CSV table of C-alpha atoms and ligand atoms in Angstrom, one decimal:
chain,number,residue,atom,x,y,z
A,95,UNK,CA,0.0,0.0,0.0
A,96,UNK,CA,2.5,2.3,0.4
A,97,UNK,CA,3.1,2.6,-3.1
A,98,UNK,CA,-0.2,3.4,-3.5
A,99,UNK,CA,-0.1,6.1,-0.9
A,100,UNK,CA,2.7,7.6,-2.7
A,101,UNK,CA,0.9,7.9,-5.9
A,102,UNK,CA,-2.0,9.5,-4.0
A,103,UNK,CA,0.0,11.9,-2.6
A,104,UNK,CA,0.5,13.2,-5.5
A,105,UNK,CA,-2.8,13.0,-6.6
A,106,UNK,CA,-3.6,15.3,-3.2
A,107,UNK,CA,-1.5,18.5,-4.7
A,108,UNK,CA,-4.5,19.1,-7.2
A,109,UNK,CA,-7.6,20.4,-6.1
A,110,UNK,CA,-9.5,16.8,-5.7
A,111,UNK,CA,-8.1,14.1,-5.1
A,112,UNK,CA,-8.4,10.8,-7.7
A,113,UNK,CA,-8.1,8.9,-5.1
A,114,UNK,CA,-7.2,8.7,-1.1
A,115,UNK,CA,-6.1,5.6,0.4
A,116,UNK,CA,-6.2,4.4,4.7
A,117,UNK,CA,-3.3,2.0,5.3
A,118,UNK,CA,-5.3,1.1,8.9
A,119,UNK,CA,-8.6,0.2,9.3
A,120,UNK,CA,-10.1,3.1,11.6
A,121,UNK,CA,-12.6,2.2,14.6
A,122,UNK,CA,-16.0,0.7,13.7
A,123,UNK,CA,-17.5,2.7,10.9
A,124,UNK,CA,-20.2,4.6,12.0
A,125,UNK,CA,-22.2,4.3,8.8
A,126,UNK,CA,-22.7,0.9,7.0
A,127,UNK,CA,-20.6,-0.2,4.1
A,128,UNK,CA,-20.9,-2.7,1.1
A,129,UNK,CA,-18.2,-5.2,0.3
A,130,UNK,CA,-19.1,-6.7,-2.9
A,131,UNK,CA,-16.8,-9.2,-4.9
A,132,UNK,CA,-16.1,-10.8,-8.2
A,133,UNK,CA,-15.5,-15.1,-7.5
A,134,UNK,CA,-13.6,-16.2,-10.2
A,135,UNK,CA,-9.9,-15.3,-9.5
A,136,UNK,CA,-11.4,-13.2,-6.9
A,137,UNK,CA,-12.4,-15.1,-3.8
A,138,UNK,CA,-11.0,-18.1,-5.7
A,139,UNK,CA,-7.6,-19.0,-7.7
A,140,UNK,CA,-7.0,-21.3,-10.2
A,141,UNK,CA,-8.5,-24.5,-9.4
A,142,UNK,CA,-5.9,-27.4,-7.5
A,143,UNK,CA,-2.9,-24.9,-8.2
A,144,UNK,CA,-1.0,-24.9,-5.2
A,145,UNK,CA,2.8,-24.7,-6.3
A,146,UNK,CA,1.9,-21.4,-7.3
A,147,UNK,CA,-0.6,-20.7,-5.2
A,148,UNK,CA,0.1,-22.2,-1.6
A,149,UNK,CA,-1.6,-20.0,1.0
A,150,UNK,CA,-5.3,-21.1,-1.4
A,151,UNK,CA,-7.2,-23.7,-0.1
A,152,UNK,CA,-8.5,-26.8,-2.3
A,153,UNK,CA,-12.2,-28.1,-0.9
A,154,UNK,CA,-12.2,-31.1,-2.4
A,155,UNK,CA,-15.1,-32.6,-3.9
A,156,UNK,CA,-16.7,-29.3,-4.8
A,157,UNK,CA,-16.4,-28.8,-8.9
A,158,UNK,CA,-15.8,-25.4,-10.1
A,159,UNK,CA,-16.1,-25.0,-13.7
A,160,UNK,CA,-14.4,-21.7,-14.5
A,161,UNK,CA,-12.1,-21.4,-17.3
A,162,UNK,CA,-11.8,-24.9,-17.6
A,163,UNK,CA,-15.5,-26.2,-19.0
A,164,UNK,CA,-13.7,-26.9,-22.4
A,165,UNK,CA,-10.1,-28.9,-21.1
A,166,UNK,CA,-11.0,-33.0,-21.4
A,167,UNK,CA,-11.6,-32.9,-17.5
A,168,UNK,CA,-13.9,-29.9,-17.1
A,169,UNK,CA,-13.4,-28.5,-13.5
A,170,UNK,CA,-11.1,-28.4,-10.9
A,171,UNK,CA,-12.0,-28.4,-7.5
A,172,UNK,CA,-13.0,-25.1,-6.1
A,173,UNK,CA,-9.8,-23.4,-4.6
A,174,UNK,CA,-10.1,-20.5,-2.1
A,175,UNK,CA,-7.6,-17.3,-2.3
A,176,UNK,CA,-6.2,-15.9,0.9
A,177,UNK,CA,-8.7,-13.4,0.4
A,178,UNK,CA,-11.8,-15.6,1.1
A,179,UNK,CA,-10.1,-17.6,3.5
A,180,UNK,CA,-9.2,-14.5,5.6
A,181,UNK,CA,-12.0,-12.2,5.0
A,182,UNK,CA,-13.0,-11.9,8.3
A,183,UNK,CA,-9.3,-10.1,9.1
A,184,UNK,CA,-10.3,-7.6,6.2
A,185,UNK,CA,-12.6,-4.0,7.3
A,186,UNK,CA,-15.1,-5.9,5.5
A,187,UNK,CA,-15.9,-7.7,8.4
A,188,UNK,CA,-18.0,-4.5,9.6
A,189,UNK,CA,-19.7,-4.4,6.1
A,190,UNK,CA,-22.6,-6.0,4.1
A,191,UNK,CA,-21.5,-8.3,1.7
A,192,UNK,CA,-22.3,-8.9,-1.8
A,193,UNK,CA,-21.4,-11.1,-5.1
A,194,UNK,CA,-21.0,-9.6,-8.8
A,195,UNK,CA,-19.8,-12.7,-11.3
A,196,UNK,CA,-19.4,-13.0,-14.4
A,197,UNK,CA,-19.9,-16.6,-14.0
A,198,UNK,CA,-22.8,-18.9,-13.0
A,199,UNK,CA,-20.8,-20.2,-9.7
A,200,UNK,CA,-20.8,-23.6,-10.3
A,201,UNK,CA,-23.7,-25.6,-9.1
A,202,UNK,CA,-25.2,-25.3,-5.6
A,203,UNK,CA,-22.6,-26.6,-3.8
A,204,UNK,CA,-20.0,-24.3,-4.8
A,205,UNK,CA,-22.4,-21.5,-4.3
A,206,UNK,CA,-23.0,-22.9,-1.0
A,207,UNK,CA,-19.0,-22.7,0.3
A,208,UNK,CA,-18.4,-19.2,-1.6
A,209,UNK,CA,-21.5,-17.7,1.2
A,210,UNK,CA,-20.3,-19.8,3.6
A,211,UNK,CA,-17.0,-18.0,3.2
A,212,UNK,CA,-18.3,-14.9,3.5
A,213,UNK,CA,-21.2,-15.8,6.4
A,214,UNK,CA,-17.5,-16.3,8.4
A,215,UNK,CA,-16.9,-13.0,7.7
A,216,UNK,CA,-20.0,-10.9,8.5
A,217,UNK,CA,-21.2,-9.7,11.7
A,218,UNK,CA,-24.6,-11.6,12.9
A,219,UNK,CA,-26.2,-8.8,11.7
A,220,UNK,CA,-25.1,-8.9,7.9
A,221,UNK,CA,-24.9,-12.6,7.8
A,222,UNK,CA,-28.6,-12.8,8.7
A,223,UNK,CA,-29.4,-10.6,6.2
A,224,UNK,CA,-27.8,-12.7,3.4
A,225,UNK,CA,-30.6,-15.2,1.9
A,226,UNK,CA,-29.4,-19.0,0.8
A,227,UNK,CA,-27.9,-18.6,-2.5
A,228,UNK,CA,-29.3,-22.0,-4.6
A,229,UNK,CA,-30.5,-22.1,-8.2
A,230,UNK,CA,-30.6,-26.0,-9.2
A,231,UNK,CA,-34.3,-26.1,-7.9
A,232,UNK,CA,-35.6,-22.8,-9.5
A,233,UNK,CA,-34.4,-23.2,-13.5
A,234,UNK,CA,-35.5,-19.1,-13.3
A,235,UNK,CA,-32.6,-18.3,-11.4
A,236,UNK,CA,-30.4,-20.0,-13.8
A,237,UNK,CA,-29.8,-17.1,-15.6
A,238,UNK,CA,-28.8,-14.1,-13.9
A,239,UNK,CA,-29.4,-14.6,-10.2
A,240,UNK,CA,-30.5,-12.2,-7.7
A,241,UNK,CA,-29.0,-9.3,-5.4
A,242,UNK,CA,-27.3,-9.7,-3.5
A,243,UNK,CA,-25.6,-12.8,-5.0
A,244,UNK,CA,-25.6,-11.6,-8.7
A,245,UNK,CA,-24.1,-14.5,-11.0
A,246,UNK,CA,-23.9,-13.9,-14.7
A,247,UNK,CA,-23.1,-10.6,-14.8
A,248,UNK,CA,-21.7,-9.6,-18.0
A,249,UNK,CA,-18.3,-8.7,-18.1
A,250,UNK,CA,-18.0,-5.2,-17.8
A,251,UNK,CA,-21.2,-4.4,-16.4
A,252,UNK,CA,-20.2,-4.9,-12.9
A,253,UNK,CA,-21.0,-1.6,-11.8
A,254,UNK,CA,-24.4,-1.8,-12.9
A,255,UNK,CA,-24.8,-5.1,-10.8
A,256,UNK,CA,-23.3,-3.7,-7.8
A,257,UNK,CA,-25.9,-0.8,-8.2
A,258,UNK,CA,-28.8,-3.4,-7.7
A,259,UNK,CA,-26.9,-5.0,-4.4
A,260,UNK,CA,-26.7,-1.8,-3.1
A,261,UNK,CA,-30.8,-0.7,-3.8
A,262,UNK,CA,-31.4,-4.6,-2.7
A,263,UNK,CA,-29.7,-3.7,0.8
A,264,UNK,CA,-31.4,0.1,0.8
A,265,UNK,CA,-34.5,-1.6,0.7
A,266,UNK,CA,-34.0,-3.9,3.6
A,267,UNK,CA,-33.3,-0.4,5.5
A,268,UNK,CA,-29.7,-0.7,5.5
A,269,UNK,CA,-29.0,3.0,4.1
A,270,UNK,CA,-25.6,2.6,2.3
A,271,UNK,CA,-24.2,5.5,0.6
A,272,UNK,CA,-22.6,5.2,-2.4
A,273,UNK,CA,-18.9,6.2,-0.9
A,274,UNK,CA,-19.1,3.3,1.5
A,275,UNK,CA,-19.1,0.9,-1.4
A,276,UNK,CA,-16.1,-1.1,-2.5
A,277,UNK,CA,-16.1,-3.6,-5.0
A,278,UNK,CA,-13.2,-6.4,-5.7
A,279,UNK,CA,-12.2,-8.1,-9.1
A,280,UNK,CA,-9.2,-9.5,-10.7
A,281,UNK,CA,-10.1,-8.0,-14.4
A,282,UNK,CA,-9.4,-4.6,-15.2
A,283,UNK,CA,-12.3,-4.4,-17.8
A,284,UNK,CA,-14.7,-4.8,-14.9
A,285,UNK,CA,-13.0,-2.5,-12.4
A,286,UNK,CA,-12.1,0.4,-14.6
A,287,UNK,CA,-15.8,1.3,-15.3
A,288,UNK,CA,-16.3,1.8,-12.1
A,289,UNK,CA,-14.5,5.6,-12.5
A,290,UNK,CA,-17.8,6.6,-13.6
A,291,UNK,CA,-19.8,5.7,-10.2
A,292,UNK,CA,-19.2,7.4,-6.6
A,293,UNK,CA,-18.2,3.5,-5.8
A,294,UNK,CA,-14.7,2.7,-5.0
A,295,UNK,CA,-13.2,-0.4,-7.1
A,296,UNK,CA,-10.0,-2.5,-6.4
A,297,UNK,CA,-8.3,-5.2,-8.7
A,298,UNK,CA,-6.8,-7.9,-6.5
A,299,UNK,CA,-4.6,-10.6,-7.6
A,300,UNK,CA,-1.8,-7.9,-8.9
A,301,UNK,CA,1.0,-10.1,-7.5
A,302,UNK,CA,-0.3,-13.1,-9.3
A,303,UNK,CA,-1.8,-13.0,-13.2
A,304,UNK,CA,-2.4,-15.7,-15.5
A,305,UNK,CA,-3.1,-13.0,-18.9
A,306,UNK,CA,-6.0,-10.6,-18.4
A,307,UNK,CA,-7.2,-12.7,-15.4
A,308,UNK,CA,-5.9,-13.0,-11.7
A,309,UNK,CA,-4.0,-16.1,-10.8
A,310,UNK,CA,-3.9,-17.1,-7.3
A,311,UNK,CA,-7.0,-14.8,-6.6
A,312,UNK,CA,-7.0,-11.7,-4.1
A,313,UNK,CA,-4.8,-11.4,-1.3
A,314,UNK,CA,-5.7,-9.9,2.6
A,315,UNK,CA,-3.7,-7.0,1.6
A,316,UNK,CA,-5.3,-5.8,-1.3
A,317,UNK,CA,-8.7,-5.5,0.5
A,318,UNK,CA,-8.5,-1.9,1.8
A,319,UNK,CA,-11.0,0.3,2.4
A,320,UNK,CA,-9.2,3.0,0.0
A,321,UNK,CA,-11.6,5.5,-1.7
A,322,UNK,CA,-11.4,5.8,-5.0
A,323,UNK,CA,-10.3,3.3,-8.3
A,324,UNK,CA,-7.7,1.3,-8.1
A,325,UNK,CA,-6.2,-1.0,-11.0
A,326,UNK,CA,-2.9,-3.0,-10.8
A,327,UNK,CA,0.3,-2.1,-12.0
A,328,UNK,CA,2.6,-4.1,-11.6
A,329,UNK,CA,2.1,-6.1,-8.2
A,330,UNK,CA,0.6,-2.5,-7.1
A,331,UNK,CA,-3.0,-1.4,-7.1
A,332,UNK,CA,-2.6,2.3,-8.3
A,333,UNK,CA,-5.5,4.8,-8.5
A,334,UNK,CA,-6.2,4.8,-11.8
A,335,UNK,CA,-6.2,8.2,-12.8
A,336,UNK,CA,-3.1,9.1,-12.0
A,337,UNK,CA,-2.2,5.8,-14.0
A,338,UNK,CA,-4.0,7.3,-17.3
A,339,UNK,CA,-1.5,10.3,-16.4
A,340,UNK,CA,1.7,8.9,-16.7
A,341,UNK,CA,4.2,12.0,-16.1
A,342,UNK,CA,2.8,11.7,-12.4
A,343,UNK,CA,4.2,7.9,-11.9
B,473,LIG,C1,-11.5,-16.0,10.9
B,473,LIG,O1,-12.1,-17.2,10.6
B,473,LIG,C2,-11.3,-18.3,10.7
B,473,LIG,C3,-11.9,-19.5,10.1
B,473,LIG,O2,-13.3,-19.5,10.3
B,473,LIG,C4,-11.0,-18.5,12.2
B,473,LIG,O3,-10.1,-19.6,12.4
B,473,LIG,C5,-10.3,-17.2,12.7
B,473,LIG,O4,-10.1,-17.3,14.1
B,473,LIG,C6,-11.1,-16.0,12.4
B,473,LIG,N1,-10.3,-14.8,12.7
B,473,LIG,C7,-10.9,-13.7,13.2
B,473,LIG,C8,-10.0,-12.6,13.4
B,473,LIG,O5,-12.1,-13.6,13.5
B,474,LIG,C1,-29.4,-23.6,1.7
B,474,LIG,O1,-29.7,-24.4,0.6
B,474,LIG,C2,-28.9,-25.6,0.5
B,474,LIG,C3,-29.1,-26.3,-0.8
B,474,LIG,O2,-30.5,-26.5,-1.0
B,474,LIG,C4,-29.2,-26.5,1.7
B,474,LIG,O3,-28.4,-27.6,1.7
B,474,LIG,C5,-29.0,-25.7,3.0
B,474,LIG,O4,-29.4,-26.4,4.1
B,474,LIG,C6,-29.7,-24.3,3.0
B,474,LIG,N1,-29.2,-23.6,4.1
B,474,LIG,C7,-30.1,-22.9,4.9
B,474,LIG,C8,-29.5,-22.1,6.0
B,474,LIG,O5,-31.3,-22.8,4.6
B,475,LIG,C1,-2.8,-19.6,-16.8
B,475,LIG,O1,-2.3,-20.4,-15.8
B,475,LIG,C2,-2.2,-21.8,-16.2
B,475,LIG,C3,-1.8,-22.5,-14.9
B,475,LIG,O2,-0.5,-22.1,-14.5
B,475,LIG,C4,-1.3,-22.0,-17.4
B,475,LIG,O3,-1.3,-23.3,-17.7
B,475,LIG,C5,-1.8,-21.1,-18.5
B,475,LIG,O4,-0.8,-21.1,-19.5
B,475,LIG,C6,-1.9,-19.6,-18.0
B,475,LIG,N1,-2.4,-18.8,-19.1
B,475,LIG,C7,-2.0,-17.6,-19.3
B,475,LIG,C8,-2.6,-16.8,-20.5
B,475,LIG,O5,-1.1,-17.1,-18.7
């Protein structure tokens, strides 16, 4: 982060700041805040690889389809990144949580160990106000599922589904505000749109990339409650304006 920090400083000398980053959690937030995440590459990493990957965690038995549908064995079993294992030491502990894939999740089983995941995570009071996430009963939800779990999201569009996890949560009286919202996703395509909201937006797996995709997934580190938009450079997540300025790196 400190990289980060220094970019923002600079950032700071014009009149508004692209983006301000908080290396330390502050005391419980007084209002409530959204933690909403990509799965693929996000919460997870790529399936079974652990000599690149060792802090993820393989649960056997659970398929996960990404990315590999079309090899001759068609899954993996669903790997956890350090980010979804550790969630609960992340500020998004004191936040509601919320899911924006591009993919469909797997079946119900895997849906079932990505909420468990984040049910470790929440406080009582914004784990009780997750639903169950299943679709294998209900062939309706087998397109694009729901707030706040929202599979199937297009690619790029990830804004627009975190806007309907936010109004889901508004409407449950949980008054969010926009600037209390932080989304997480290895692809730069679905963070950069993001610029145009009043939501803040982090790529994770900088350290680790497999082409336009993250790797080993996010990391604890990388789940920081900095305002603004942040895409990777390098192993660095760097606000991405100053990034589309290059004479200030
Ligand atoms: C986070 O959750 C893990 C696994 O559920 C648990 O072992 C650990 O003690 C928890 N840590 C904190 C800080 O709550
Ligand atoms: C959620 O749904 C799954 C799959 O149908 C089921 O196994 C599980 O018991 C349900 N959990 C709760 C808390 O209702
Ligand atoms: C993605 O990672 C896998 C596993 O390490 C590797 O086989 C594949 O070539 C990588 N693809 C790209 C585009 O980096």
């Amino acid at each position: 982060m400190f990289r980060v920090l220094g970019f923002c400083l600079v950032a700071w000398a014009r009149a508004e700041p692209a983006c301000t980053s908080r290396a330390v959690e502050s005391a419980a937030p007084a209002r409530p805040c959204l933690c909403a995440f990509d799965v693929d590459r996000t919460l997870t990493g790529f399936q079974e690889l652990l000599s690149e990957c060792p802090r993820n965690l393989v649960m056997e038995g659970i398929k996960d389809y990404a990315y590999l549908y079309a090899t001759p064995r068609g899954f993996g079993f669903l790997t956890l990144s350090q980010l979804s294992q550790g969630l609960n030491t992340t500020f998004c502990r004191n936040c509601y949580l919320g899911i924006a894939s591009a993919g469909g999740v797997g079946l119900d089983d895997e849906k079932q160990a990505i909420l468990a995941a984040l049910k470790a995570a929440a406080s009582a009071e914004a784990s009780a106000a997750m639903p169950n996430w299943t679709t294998e009963a209900d062939v309706t939800l087998q397109e694009q599922t729901p707030p706040p779990f929202v599979a199937w999201c297009p690619e790029g569009q990830k804004h627009l589904c975190t806007a309907k996890i936010v109004e889901w949560y508004r409407a449950r009286d949980v008054p969010i505000l926009d600037e209390d919202v932080y989304f997480f996703d290895d692809k730069e395509d679905n963070v950069r749109p993001f610029t145009g909201t009043s939501y803040n937006a982090l790529q994770v797996s900088c350290g680790t990339r497999n082409g336009t995709r993250g790797l080993c997934g996010g990391t604890l580190q990388e789940a920081q409650p900095a305002k603004g938009v942040f895409l990777c450079h390098g192993a660095a997540q760097v606000c991405a304006q100053d990034l589309d300025s290059p004479r200030l790196i």
